[in-house]
Amino acid sequence: MSAYTPIRAPRGNVRTAQGWIQEAAKRMLMNNLDSEVAEKPEELIVYGGRGKAARNWEAYHTLVQTLDRLKNHETMLVQSGKAVAVLETHPLAPRVLIANSNLVPHWANWDEFDKLDRAGLMMYGQMTAGSWIYIGTQGILQGTYETFLGAAQKYFNGSLKGTITVTAGLGGMGGAQPLAVKLAGGVSICIEVDESRIQRRIATRYLDEVASSLEDAIARATVARKEGRAVSIGLLGNAAAILPQIVRSGFVPDVVTDQTSAHDPLYGYWPIAKEDEDLTAQRSREPERYLERVRADIALHVQAILELQRRGAICFDYGNNLRAQAKIAGVNDAFDYPGFVPAFIRDSFCEGRGPFRWVALSGDPADIAATDAALLKLFPDDARLNQWLPWAGEHVAYQGLPARICWLGYRERDKAGLLFNQMVRDGRLKAPIVIGRDHLDAGSVASPYRETEAMLDGSDAVSDWALLNFATGIASGAGWMSFHHGGGVGMGYSQHAGLVAVADGSEEADQRLRLCLTNDPAMGVIRHADAGYEKAHRIAAERGLDRPGVQS
Ligand code: NAD
């Protein structure tokens, strides 16, 4: 059962599993590995370097079969992508509990993980890959847009019009960058070393055009900037070579960032290759020398970013731990530019606001259009939502099951969830809706170089919050919950929880959705109130969040 055969999740309102949560988990696992969705489905890799949905093919088939037989008072346990038990629980318990890539802190590094991975004992779950709620590049599109818009608001009077952003990495998540910059009004040059990734972004309308050289890219970008035209330009090449070339050329972009998979230096960041060189052969032959080479190139890359910052570019780290890898390579001032969360996103987190998403199990895009329209009515005063949803409806190409991302906060997500459940119940939607979020959320993650960088009270590395979030979801009726280590920034640098719920139109779903979609974002508000953020205190007070012991 090891050969790869293309996977496509079933569509429609007829299920083979015993309940809709099990059916949803099965379809979402399959959807994560749909070739439209996953970056390398034949290797079970969904996105983010080697973020996988199941440990191996045998484990994948066992997961699918077990989900089909799992009863409505049972819970399946998944350990690093492998089903290990079906236990009797109770009807309102999660149907699936997942733990991926977790290591005891002293051993929490890539060497230990790789050893266990090679021995077939673990897999890297990234964030939404191993928790079966990845929805393709759209999943990060709105967050990426929020980030670039944050930069626009802070530095460019609210729009990126007339600016040029330089970034790298057009993978599963990074591929959202060109479209997000465009939506914020700007021009982007996106460097990518793998031509097939460039072609994939062109095919899915995330990227507009491809330049033939750096000079060509700068020329095209400069003309577009002058004309105030928003356009995205791909450039084939290695960021470690091209960024220093940009410095030498004297061209200073307005914004510089990066989304290569630098969190996983061995597998996620390609060093500069000599002509006809087989990098994968060197990697497996001499991994340590190969890693030295990667880190030396990351150092060149980050030194160039720092130089562009000195020359006036707005630079930020885009959550891939590039700075930490550069620091290991001896770039002592690598952290002189900020991460994107403290720079642009923390304010949203104080409202419990983050990457909420949902998926139509019918497979019918009309269901997503109906949910979009319903949300616009539900939140008529939310300016960001009112800009985002119509735009997304028009421009976003679906990958796999039709889905939508839309950032919502505390006391908003529960309203949306209950509305969707009502729409399933009264037949306005053709089949149940899966509702979830990224682990990159307001109260679900501890990641000192990303989501919890530079917390007001210095509590960046406290991961009690992520564990409380995992437990809270279980206590509040989530359909499935997951707890992972190393997502986003790599082994040793993060711990985080994921939540998924299902609106199948039932009264039980009302109960589950009301609790879990209230309590999950509440964790974001509490976490930030406890750290001393005034806005979080205000939101908690306004929206009635009981928080004994957390003083303003
Ligand atoms: P991916 O592995 O699918 O894509 C990475 C891309 O970078 C690949 O296309 C690869 O060819 C390219 N690349 C690697 N080395 C390069 C180099 N030296 N020069 C040019 N291109 C190079 O990963 P992804 O899902 O796109 O995620 C990218 C990174 O962003 C990861 O580290 C991930 O953890 C992080 N991430 C950040 C956020 C966020 O919100 N900031 C969200 C998700 C993921």
CSV table of N, CA and C in Angstrom, one decimal, residues 391-526:
chain,number,residue,atom,x,y,z
A,391,TRP,N,-13.8,40.5,-2.2
A,391,TRP,CA,-12.6,40.4,-3.0
A,391,TRP,C,-12.2,39.0,-3.1
A,392,ALA,N,-12.2,38.2,-2.0
A,392,ALA,CA,-11.8,36.8,-2.0
A,392,ALA,C,-12.8,36.0,-2.9
A,393,GLY,N,-14.1,36.3,-2.8
A,393,GLY,CA,-15.1,35.6,-3.6
A,393,GLY,C,-14.8,35.8,-5.1
A,394,GLU,N,-14.3,36.9,-5.5
A,394,GLU,CA,-14.0,37.2,-6.9
A,394,GLU,C,-12.6,36.6,-7.3
A,395,HIS,N,-11.6,36.7,-6.5
A,395,HIS,CA,-10.2,36.5,-6.9
A,395,HIS,C,-9.6,35.1,-6.5
A,396,VAL,N,-10.1,34.5,-5.4
A,396,VAL,CA,-9.4,33.4,-4.9
A,396,VAL,C,-9.8,32.1,-5.6
A,397,ALA,N,-8.8,31.4,-6.2
A,397,ALA,CA,-9.1,30.1,-6.8
A,397,ALA,C,-9.0,29.0,-5.7
A,398,TYR,N,-10.0,28.2,-5.7
A,398,TYR,CA,-10.0,27.1,-4.7
A,398,TYR,C,-9.0,26.0,-5.0
A,399,GLN,N,-8.4,25.4,-4.0
A,399,GLN,CA,-7.6,24.2,-4.1
A,399,GLN,C,-8.3,23.1,-3.3
A,400,GLY,N,-8.7,22.1,-4.0
A,400,GLY,CA,-9.4,21.0,-3.2
A,400,GLY,C,-10.8,21.5,-2.9
A,401,LEU,N,-11.3,21.0,-1.7
A,401,LEU,CA,-12.7,21.4,-1.3
A,401,LEU,C,-12.8,22.9,-1.2
A,402,PRO,N,-13.9,23.5,-1.6
A,402,PRO,CA,-14.0,25.0,-1.5
A,402,PRO,C,-13.9,25.4,-0.1
A,403,ALA,N,-13.2,26.5,0.2
A,403,ALA,CA,-13.0,26.9,1.5
A,403,ALA,C,-12.9,28.4,1.6
A,404,ARG,N,-13.0,29.0,2.8
A,404,ARG,CA,-12.8,30.4,3.0
A,404,ARG,C,-12.0,30.7,4.2
A,405,ILE,N,-11.1,31.6,4.2
A,405,ILE,CA,-10.4,32.1,5.4
A,405,ILE,C,-11.0,33.5,5.7
A,406,CYS,N,-11.2,33.8,6.9
A,406,CYS,CA,-11.7,35.2,7.3
A,406,CYS,C,-11.4,35.4,8.7
A,407,TRP,N,-10.5,36.3,9.0
A,407,TRP,CA,-10.1,36.6,10.4
A,407,TRP,C,-11.3,37.1,11.2
A,408,LEU,N,-11.6,36.3,12.3
A,408,LEU,CA,-12.7,36.8,13.2
A,408,LEU,C,-12.1,36.6,14.6
A,409,GLY,N,-12.8,37.3,15.6
A,409,GLY,CA,-12.3,37.4,16.9
A,409,GLY,C,-13.2,36.8,18.0
A,410,TYR,N,-13.0,37.1,19.2
A,410,TYR,CA,-13.7,36.6,20.3
A,410,TYR,C,-15.2,37.2,20.3
A,411,ARG,N,-16.2,36.3,20.4
A,411,ARG,CA,-17.6,36.6,20.3
A,411,ARG,C,-18.0,36.9,18.9
A,412,GLU,N,-17.2,36.6,18.0
A,412,GLU,CA,-17.6,36.7,16.5
A,412,GLU,C,-17.6,35.3,16.0
A,413,ARG,N,-16.6,34.5,16.3
A,413,ARG,CA,-16.5,33.1,15.7
A,413,ARG,C,-17.7,32.3,16.1
A,414,ASP,N,-18.1,32.3,17.3
A,414,ASP,CA,-19.3,31.5,17.7
A,414,ASP,C,-20.5,31.9,17.0
A,415,LYS,N,-20.7,33.2,16.7
A,415,LYS,CA,-21.8,33.7,15.9
A,415,LYS,C,-21.8,33.1,14.5
A,416,ALA,N,-20.6,33.2,13.9
A,416,ALA,CA,-20.5,32.6,12.6
A,416,ALA,C,-20.8,31.1,12.5
A,417,GLY,N,-20.2,30.4,13.5
A,417,GLY,CA,-20.4,29.0,13.6
A,417,GLY,C,-21.8,28.6,13.7
A,418,LEU,N,-22.5,29.3,14.6
A,418,LEU,CA,-24.0,29.0,14.8
A,418,LEU,C,-24.8,29.3,13.6
A,419,LEU,N,-24.4,30.4,12.9
A,419,LEU,CA,-25.1,30.7,11.7
A,419,LEU,C,-24.9,29.6,10.6
A,420,PHE,N,-23.7,29.2,10.5
A,420,PHE,CA,-23.5,28.1,9.5
A,420,PHE,C,-24.3,26.9,9.8
A,421,ASN,N,-24.3,26.6,11.1
A,421,ASN,CA,-25.0,25.4,11.5
A,421,ASN,C,-26.5,25.5,11.2
A,422,GLN,N,-27.1,26.7,11.4
A,422,GLN,CA,-28.4,26.9,11.1
A,422,GLN,C,-28.7,26.8,9.5
A,423,MET,N,-27.7,27.3,8.8
A,423,MET,CA,-27.8,27.2,7.3
A,423,MET,C,-27.8,25.8,6.8
A,424,VAL,N,-27.0,24.9,7.5
A,424,VAL,CA,-27.0,23.5,7.1
A,424,VAL,C,-28.3,22.9,7.5
A,425,ARG,N,-28.8,23.2,8.7
A,425,ARG,CA,-30.1,22.7,9.2
A,425,ARG,C,-31.3,23.0,8.2
A,426,ASP,N,-31.3,24.3,7.8
A,426,ASP,CA,-32.5,24.7,7.0
A,426,ASP,C,-32.3,24.5,5.5
A,427,GLY,N,-31.2,23.8,5.2
A,427,GLY,CA,-31.0,23.4,3.8
A,427,GLY,C,-30.4,24.5,2.9
A,428,ARG,N,-30.0,25.7,3.5
A,428,ARG,CA,-29.4,26.7,2.6
A,428,ARG,C,-28.0,26.3,2.2
A,429,LEU,N,-27.4,25.4,2.9
A,429,LEU,CA,-26.1,24.8,2.5
A,429,LEU,C,-26.4,23.3,2.2
A,430,LYS,N,-25.6,22.8,1.2
A,430,LYS,CA,-26.0,21.4,0.7
A,430,LYS,C,-25.4,20.3,1.6
A,431,ALA,N,-24.4,20.6,2.4
A,431,ALA,CA,-23.8,19.6,3.2
A,431,ALA,C,-23.1,20.3,4.4
A,432,PRO,N,-22.7,19.6,5.4
A,432,PRO,CA,-22.0,20.2,6.6
A,432,PRO,C,-20.8,21.0,6.2
A,433,ILE,N,-20.5,21.9,7.2
A,433,ILE,CA,-19.3,22.8,7.0
A,433,ILE,C,-18.3,22.5,8.1
A,434,VAL,N,-17.0,22.4,7.7
A,434,VAL,CA,-16.0,22.2,8.7
A,434,VAL,C,-15.4,23.5,9.1
A,435,ILE,N,-15.3,23.8,10.4
A,435,ILE,CA,-14.8,25.1,10.8
A,435,ILE,C,-13.5,24.9,11.7
A,436,GLY,N,-12.5,25.6,11.4
A,436,GLY,CA,-11.3,25.5,12.1
A,436,GLY,C,-10.4,26.8,12.0
A,437,ARG,N,-9.2,26.6,12.3
A,437,ARG,CA,-8.3,27.8,12.3
A,437,ARG,C,-6.8,27.3,12.2
A,438,ASP,N,-5.9,28.2,11.9
A,438,ASP,CA,-4.5,27.9,11.9
A,438,ASP,C,-4.1,27.7,13.4
A,439,HIS,N,-2.9,27.1,13.6
A,439,HIS,CA,-2.4,27.1,15.0
A,439,HIS,C,-1.8,28.5,15.2
A,440,LEU,N,-1.4,29.2,14.2
A,440,LEU,CA,-1.0,30.6,14.3
A,440,LEU,C,-2.2,31.4,14.6
A,441,ASP,N,-2.5,31.4,15.9
A,441,ASP,CA,-3.7,32.1,16.3
A,441,ASP,C,-3.4,32.9,17.6
A,442,ALA,N,-4.5,33.6,18.1
A,442,ALA,CA,-4.3,34.5,19.2
A,442,ALA,C,-3.8,33.9,20.5
A,443,GLY,N,-4.4,32.7,20.8
A,443,GLY,CA,-4.2,32.2,22.1
A,443,GLY,C,-3.7,30.7,22.1
A,444,SER,N,-3.3,30.2,21.0
A,444,SER,CA,-3.0,28.8,20.8
A,444,SER,C,-1.6,28.4,20.7
A,445,VAL,N,-0.7,29.4,20.8
A,445,VAL,CA,0.7,29.1,20.4
A,445,VAL,C,1.7,29.8,21.3
A,446,ALA,N,2.8,29.1,21.6
A,446,ALA,CA,3.9,29.7,22.3
A,446,ALA,C,5.1,29.6,21.3
A,447,SER,N,5.6,30.7,20.8
A,447,SER,CA,6.6,30.7,19.8
A,447,SER,C,7.4,32.1,19.9
A,448,PRO,N,8.5,32.1,20.7
A,448,PRO,CA,9.1,33.3,21.0
A,448,PRO,C,9.8,34.1,19.8
A,449,TYR,N,10.0,33.4,18.7
A,449,TYR,CA,10.5,34.1,17.5
A,449,TYR,C,9.3,34.4,16.5
A,450,ARG,N,8.1,34.2,17.0
A,450,ARG,CA,7.0,34.5,16.0
A,450,ARG,C,5.8,35.0,16.8
A,451,GLU,N,4.8,34.2,17.1
A,451,GLU,CA,3.5,34.7,17.6
A,451,GLU,C,3.7,35.3,19.0
A,452,THR,N,4.7,34.8,19.8
A,452,THR,CA,4.8,35.4,21.1
A,452,THR,C,6.1,36.2,21.3
A,453,GLU,N,6.7,36.7,20.1
A,453,GLU,CA,7.9,37.5,20.2
A,453,GLU,C,7.6,38.8,20.9
A,454,ALA,N,8.5,39.2,21.8
A,454,ALA,CA,8.5,40.5,22.5
A,454,ALA,C,7.1,40.8,23.2
A,455,MET,N,6.7,39.8,23.9
A,455,MET,CA,5.4,40.0,24.7
A,455,MET,C,5.8,41.1,25.8
A,456,LEU,N,4.7,41.9,26.1
A,456,LEU,CA,4.9,43.0,27.0
A,456,LEU,C,5.5,42.6,28.3
A,457,ASP,N,5.2,41.5,28.9
A,457,ASP,CA,5.7,41.1,30.2
A,457,ASP,C,6.8,40.1,30.1
A,458,GLY,N,7.3,39.9,28.9
A,458,GLY,CA,8.5,39.0,28.8
A,458,GLY,C,8.1,37.5,28.8
A,459,SER,N,6.9,37.2,28.7
A,459,SER,CA,6.4,35.8,28.9
A,459,SER,C,6.5,35.0,27.5
A,460,ASP,N,7.4,35.4,26.6
A,460,ASP,CA,7.4,34.8,25.3
A,460,ASP,C,7.5,33.3,25.2
A,461,ALA,N,8.2,32.7,26.1
A,461,ALA,CA,8.5,31.3,26.0
A,461,ALA,C,7.6,30.4,26.9
A,462,VAL,N,6.6,31.1,27.5
A,462,VAL,CA,5.7,30.3,28.4
A,462,VAL,C,4.7,29.5,27.6
A,463,SER,N,4.7,28.2,27.6
A,463,SER,CA,3.8,27.4,26.8
A,463,SER,C,2.6,26.9,27.5
A,464,ASP,N,2.4,27.2,28.8
A,464,ASP,CA,1.2,26.8,29.5
A,464,ASP,C,0.0,27.2,28.7
A,465,TRP,N,0.1,28.4,28.0
A,465,TRP,CA,-1.1,28.9,27.3
A,465,TRP,C,-1.5,28.0,26.2
A,466,ALA,N,-0.5,27.4,25.5
A,466,ALA,CA,-0.9,26.5,24.4
A,466,ALA,C,-1.5,25.2,24.9
A,467,LEU,N,-1.0,24.8,26.0
A,467,LEU,CA,-1.5,23.5,26.6
A,467,LEU,C,-2.9,23.8,27.1
A,468,LEU,N,-3.1,25.0,27.8
A,468,LEU,CA,-4.5,25.3,28.2
A,468,LEU,C,-5.5,25.4,27.1
A,469,ASN,N,-5.0,25.9,25.9
A,469,ASN,CA,-5.8,26.0,24.8
A,469,ASN,C,-6.2,24.6,24.3
A,470,PHE,N,-5.3,23.7,24.2
A,470,PHE,CA,-5.6,22.3,23.8
A,470,PHE,C,-6.6,21.7,24.7
A,471,ALA,N,-6.4,21.9,26.0
A,471,ALA,CA,-7.4,21.3,27.0
A,471,ALA,C,-8.7,22.0,26.9
A,472,THR,N,-8.7,23.3,26.7
A,472,THR,CA,-10.0,24.1,26.6
A,472,THR,C,-10.8,23.6,25.4
A,473,GLY,N,-10.2,23.4,24.3
A,473,GLY,CA,-10.9,22.9,23.1
A,473,GLY,C,-11.6,21.5,23.4
A,474,ILE,N,-10.8,20.7,24.1
A,474,ILE,CA,-11.4,19.3,24.4
A,474,ILE,C,-12.6,19.5,25.4
A,475,ALA,N,-12.4,20.4,26.3
A,475,ALA,CA,-13.5,20.5,27.3
A,475,ALA,C,-14.7,21.3,26.7
A,476,SER,N,-14.5,21.8,25.5
A,476,SER,CA,-15.6,22.7,25.0
A,476,SER,C,-16.2,22.1,23.7
A,477,GLY,N,-16.0,20.9,23.5
A,477,GLY,CA,-16.8,20.2,22.4
A,477,GLY,C,-16.2,20.3,21.0
A,478,ALA,N,-14.9,20.6,20.9
A,478,ALA,CA,-14.3,20.6,19.5
A,478,ALA,C,-14.5,19.2,18.9
A,479,GLY,N,-14.5,19.2,17.5
A,479,GLY,CA,-14.6,17.9,16.8
A,479,GLY,C,-13.3,17.1,16.9
A,480,TRP,N,-12.2,17.8,16.6
A,480,TRP,CA,-10.9,17.2,16.8
A,480,TRP,C,-9.9,18.3,17.3
A,481,MET,N,-9.0,17.9,18.1
A,481,MET,CA,-8.0,18.8,18.6
A,481,MET,C,-6.6,18.2,18.4
A,482,SER,N,-5.6,19.1,18.3
A,482,SER,CA,-4.2,18.6,18.1
A,482,SER,C,-3.3,19.5,18.9
A,483,PHE,N,-2.2,18.9,19.3
A,483,PHE,CA,-1.1,19.6,19.9
A,483,PHE,C,0.2,19.3,19.2
A,484,HIS,N,0.9,20.3,18.7
A,484,HIS,CA,2.1,20.1,17.9
A,484,HIS,C,3.3,20.8,18.5
A,485,HIS,N,4.5,20.4,18.1
A,485,HIS,CA,5.7,21.1,18.4
A,485,HIS,C,6.5,21.5,17.1
A,486,GLY,N,7.1,22.6,17.1
A,486,GLY,CA,8.0,23.0,16.0
A,486,GLY,C,7.4,23.6,14.8
A,487,GLY,N,6.0,23.8,14.8
A,487,GLY,CA,5.4,24.4,13.6
A,487,GLY,C,5.9,25.8,13.4
A,488,GLY,N,5.9,26.2,12.1
A,488,GLY,CA,6.3,27.5,11.7
A,488,GLY,C,7.8,27.8,11.8
A,489,VAL,N,8.4,27.7,13.0
A,489,VAL,CA,9.8,28.1,13.2
A,489,VAL,C,10.7,26.9,13.5
A,490,GLY,N,10.2,25.7,13.5
A,490,GLY,CA,11.1,24.5,13.6
A,490,GLY,C,11.2,24.0,15.1
A,491,MET,N,11.9,22.8,15.1
A,491,MET,CA,12.1,22.1,16.4
A,491,MET,C,12.7,23.0,17.5
A,492,GLY,N,12.1,22.9,18.6
A,492,GLY,CA,12.6,23.6,19.8
A,492,GLY,C,12.1,25.0,19.9
A,493,TYR,N,11.4,25.5,18.9
A,493,TYR,CA,11.1,27.0,18.9
A,493,TYR,C,9.6,27.3,19.1
A,494,SER,N,8.7,26.2,19.1
A,494,SER,CA,7.3,26.5,19.3
A,494,SER,C,6.5,25.3,19.8
A,495,GLN,N,5.4,25.6,20.4
A,495,GLN,CA,4.4,24.6,20.8
A,495,GLN,C,3.0,25.2,20.6
A,496,HIS,N,2.1,24.4,20.0
A,496,HIS,CA,0.9,25.0,19.6
A,496,HIS,C,-0.3,24.0,19.4
A,497,ALA,N,-1.5,24.5,19.5
A,497,ALA,CA,-2.7,23.7,19.5
A,497,ALA,C,-3.6,24.1,18.3
A,498,GLY,N,-4.3,23.1,17.8
A,498,GLY,CA,-5.2,23.3,16.7
A,498,GLY,C,-6.6,22.8,17.1
A,499,LEU,N,-7.6,23.5,16.6
A,499,LEU,CA,-9.0,23.2,16.9
A,499,LEU,C,-9.8,23.1,15.6
A,500,VAL,N,-10.6,22.0,15.5
A,500,VAL,CA,-11.6,21.9,14.3
A,500,VAL,C,-12.9,21.5,14.9
A,501,ALA,N,-14.0,22.1,14.3
A,501,ALA,CA,-15.4,21.7,14.7
A,501,ALA,C,-16.2,21.5,13.5
A,502,VAL,N,-17.3,20.9,13.6
A,502,VAL,CA,-18.1,20.6,12.4
A,502,VAL,C,-19.6,21.1,12.6
A,503,ALA,N,-20.1,21.9,11.6
A,503,ALA,CA,-21.5,22.3,11.7
A,503,ALA,C,-22.3,21.4,10.8
A,504,ASP,N,-23.0,20.4,11.4
A,504,ASP,CA,-23.8,19.4,10.6
A,504,ASP,C,-25.3,19.7,10.7
A,505,GLY,N,-25.6,20.8,11.3
A,505,GLY,CA,-27.0,21.2,11.4
A,505,GLY,C,-27.7,20.6,12.6
A,506,SER,N,-27.0,19.8,13.4
A,506,SER,CA,-27.7,19.2,14.6
A,506,SER,C,-27.7,20.1,15.8
A,507,GLU,N,-28.5,19.7,16.8
A,507,GLU,CA,-28.5,20.5,18.0
A,507,GLU,C,-27.2,20.3,18.8
A,508,GLU,N,-26.7,19.1,18.7
A,508,GLU,CA,-25.4,18.8,19.3
A,508,GLU,C,-24.3,19.7,18.8
A,509,ALA,N,-24.4,20.0,17.5
A,509,ALA,CA,-23.4,20.9,16.9
A,509,ALA,C,-23.5,22.3,17.4
A,510,ASP,N,-24.8,22.7,17.6
A,510,ASP,CA,-25.0,24.0,18.2
A,510,ASP,C,-24.3,24.2,19.6
A,511,GLN,N,-24.5,23.1,20.4
A,511,GLN,CA,-23.8,23.1,21.7
A,511,GLN,C,-22.3,23.2,21.6
A,512,ARG,N,-21.8,22.3,20.8
A,512,ARG,CA,-20.3,22.2,20.6
A,512,ARG,C,-19.8,23.6,20.1
A,513,LEU,N,-20.4,24.1,19.0
A,513,LEU,CA,-19.9,25.3,18.3
A,513,LEU,C,-20.0,26.5,19.3
A,514,ARG,N,-21.1,26.6,20.0
A,514,ARG,CA,-21.2,27.8,20.9
A,514,ARG,C,-20.1,27.8,21.9
A,515,LEU,N,-19.8,26.7,22.5
A,515,LEU,CA,-18.7,26.6,23.5
A,515,LEU,C,-17.3,26.7,22.9
A,516,CYS,N,-17.0,25.9,21.9
A,516,CYS,CA,-15.6,25.9,21.5
A,516,CYS,C,-15.2,27.1,20.7
A,517,LEU,N,-16.2,27.7,20.0
A,517,LEU,CA,-15.8,28.9,19.2
A,517,LEU,C,-15.9,30.1,20.0
A,518,THR,N,-16.4,30.0,21.2
A,518,THR,CA,-16.3,31.1,22.2
A,518,THR,C,-15.0,31.0,23.0
A,519,ASN,N,-14.8,29.8,23.5
A,519,ASN,CA,-13.7,29.7,24.5
A,519,ASN,C,-12.3,29.7,23.8
A,520,ASP,N,-12.3,29.2,22.6
A,520,ASP,CA,-11.0,29.2,21.9
A,520,ASP,C,-10.4,30.6,21.7
A,521,PRO,N,-11.1,31.5,21.0
A,521,PRO,CA,-10.6,32.8,20.9
A,521,PRO,C,-10.5,33.6,22.3
A,522,ALA,N,-11.3,33.2,23.2
A,522,ALA,CA,-11.2,33.8,24.6
A,522,ALA,C,-9.8,33.6,25.1
A,523,MET,N,-9.2,32.5,24.8
A,523,MET,CA,-7.8,32.2,25.2
A,523,MET,C,-6.8,33.3,24.7
A,524,GLY,N,-7.1,33.8,23.5
A,524,GLY,CA,-6.2,34.8,22.9
A,524,GLY,C,-6.4,36.1,23.7
A,525,VAL,N,-7.6,36.4,24.1
A,525,VAL,CA,-7.8,37.7,24.8
A,525,VAL,C,-7.2,37.6,26.2
A,526,ILE,N,-7.4,36.4,26.9
A,526,ILE,CA,-6.9,36.2,28.3
A,526,ILE,C,-5.4,36.3,28.2
